[in-house]
Short mmCIF file of C-alpha atoms in Angstrom, two decimals:
data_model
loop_
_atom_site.label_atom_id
_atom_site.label_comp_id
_atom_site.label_asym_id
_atom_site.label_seq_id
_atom_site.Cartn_x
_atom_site.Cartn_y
_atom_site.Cartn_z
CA UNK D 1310 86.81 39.88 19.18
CA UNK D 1311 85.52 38.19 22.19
CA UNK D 1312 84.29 35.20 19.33
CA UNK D 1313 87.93 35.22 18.01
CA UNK D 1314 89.65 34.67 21.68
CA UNK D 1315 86.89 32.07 22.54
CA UNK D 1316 87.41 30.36 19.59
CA UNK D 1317 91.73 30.10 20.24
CA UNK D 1318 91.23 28.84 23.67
CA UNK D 1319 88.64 26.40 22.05
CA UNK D 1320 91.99 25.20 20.09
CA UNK D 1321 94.40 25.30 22.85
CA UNK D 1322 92.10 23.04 24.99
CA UNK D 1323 91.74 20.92 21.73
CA UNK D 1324 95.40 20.69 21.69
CA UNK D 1325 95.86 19.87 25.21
CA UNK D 1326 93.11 17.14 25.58
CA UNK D 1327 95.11 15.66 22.49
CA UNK D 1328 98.54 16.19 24.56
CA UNK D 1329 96.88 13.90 27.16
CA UNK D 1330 94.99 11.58 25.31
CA UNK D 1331 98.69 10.84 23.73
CA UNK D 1332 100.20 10.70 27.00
CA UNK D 1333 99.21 7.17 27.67
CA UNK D 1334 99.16 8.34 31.59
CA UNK D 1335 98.53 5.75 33.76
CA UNK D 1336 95.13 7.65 35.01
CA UNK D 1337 93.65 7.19 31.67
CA UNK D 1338 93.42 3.52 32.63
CA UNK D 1339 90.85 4.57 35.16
CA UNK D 1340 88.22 6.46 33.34
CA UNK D 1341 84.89 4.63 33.70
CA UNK D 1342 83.71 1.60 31.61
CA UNK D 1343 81.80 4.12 29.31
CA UNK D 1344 84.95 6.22 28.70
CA UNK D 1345 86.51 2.94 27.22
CA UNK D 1346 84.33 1.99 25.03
CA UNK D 1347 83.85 5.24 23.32
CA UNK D 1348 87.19 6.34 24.01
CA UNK D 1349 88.39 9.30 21.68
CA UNK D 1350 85.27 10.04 20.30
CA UNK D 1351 83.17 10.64 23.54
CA UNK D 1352 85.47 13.04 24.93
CA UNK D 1353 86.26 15.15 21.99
CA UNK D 1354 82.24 14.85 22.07
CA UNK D 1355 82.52 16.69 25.45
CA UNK D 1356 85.43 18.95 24.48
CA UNK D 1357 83.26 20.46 21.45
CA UNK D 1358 79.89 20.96 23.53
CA UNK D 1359 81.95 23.00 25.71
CA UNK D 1360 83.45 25.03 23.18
CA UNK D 1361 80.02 25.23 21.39
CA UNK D 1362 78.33 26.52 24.40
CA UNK D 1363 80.82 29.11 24.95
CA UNK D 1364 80.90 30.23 21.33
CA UNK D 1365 77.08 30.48 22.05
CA UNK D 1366 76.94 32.15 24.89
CA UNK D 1367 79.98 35.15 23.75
CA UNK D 1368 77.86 34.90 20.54
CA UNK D 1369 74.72 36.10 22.42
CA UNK D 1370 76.73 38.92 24.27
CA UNK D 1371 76.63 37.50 27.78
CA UNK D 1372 79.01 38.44 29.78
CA UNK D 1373 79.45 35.52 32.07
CA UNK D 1374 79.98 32.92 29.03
CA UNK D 1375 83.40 34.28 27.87
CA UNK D 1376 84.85 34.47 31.53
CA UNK D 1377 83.27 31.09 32.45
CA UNK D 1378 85.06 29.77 29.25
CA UNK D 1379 88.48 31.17 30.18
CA UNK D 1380 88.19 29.73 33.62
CA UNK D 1381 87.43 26.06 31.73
CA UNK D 1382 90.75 26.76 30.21
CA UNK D 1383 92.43 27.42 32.71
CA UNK D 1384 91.44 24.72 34.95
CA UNK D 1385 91.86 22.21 31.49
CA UNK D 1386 95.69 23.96 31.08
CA UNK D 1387 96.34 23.48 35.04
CA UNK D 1388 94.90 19.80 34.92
CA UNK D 1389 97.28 18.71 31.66
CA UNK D 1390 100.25 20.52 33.17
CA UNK D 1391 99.91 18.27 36.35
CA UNK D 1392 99.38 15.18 34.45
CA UNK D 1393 102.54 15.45 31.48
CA UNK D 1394 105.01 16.59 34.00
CA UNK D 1395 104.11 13.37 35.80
CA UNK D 1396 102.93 15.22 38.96
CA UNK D 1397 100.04 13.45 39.24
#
């Protein structure tokens, strides 16, 4: 079960880096030189390392990796809320 939930909030923060990405928000403009020149690819890179290393750790049964996961999320959901409602 623990897998299963990882694995959703693994697609919601898909769907929200996506969200962004879209956004064209100003900010994205100033993401380092590397970020440009990779663009999409790098950061999606980054998005599925983190969702492999949580599936890994909930996958090995410790306790921390689930809860560390969910906190990712939740700073991920808080950070695209502030950026497309134009907060930021």
């Amino acid at each position: 079960m623990d897998i299963f939930v990882t694995f959703l909030l693994g697609i919601g923060n898909f769907a929200l880096h996506r969200a962004v990405l879209d956004s064209g928000h100003p900010l994205l403009g100033k993401m380092p030189w590397f970020y440009h020149g990779l663009h999409r690819r790098f950061s999606f890179a980054v998005e599925f390392l983190m969702l492999f290393a949580g599936l890994l750790l909930t996958a090995q049964g410790i306790a921390w990796g689930p809860v560390a996961y969910l906190g990712y999320t939740a700073l991920n959901g808080l950070s695209a809320w502030l950026i497309l409602s134009d907060r930021i």
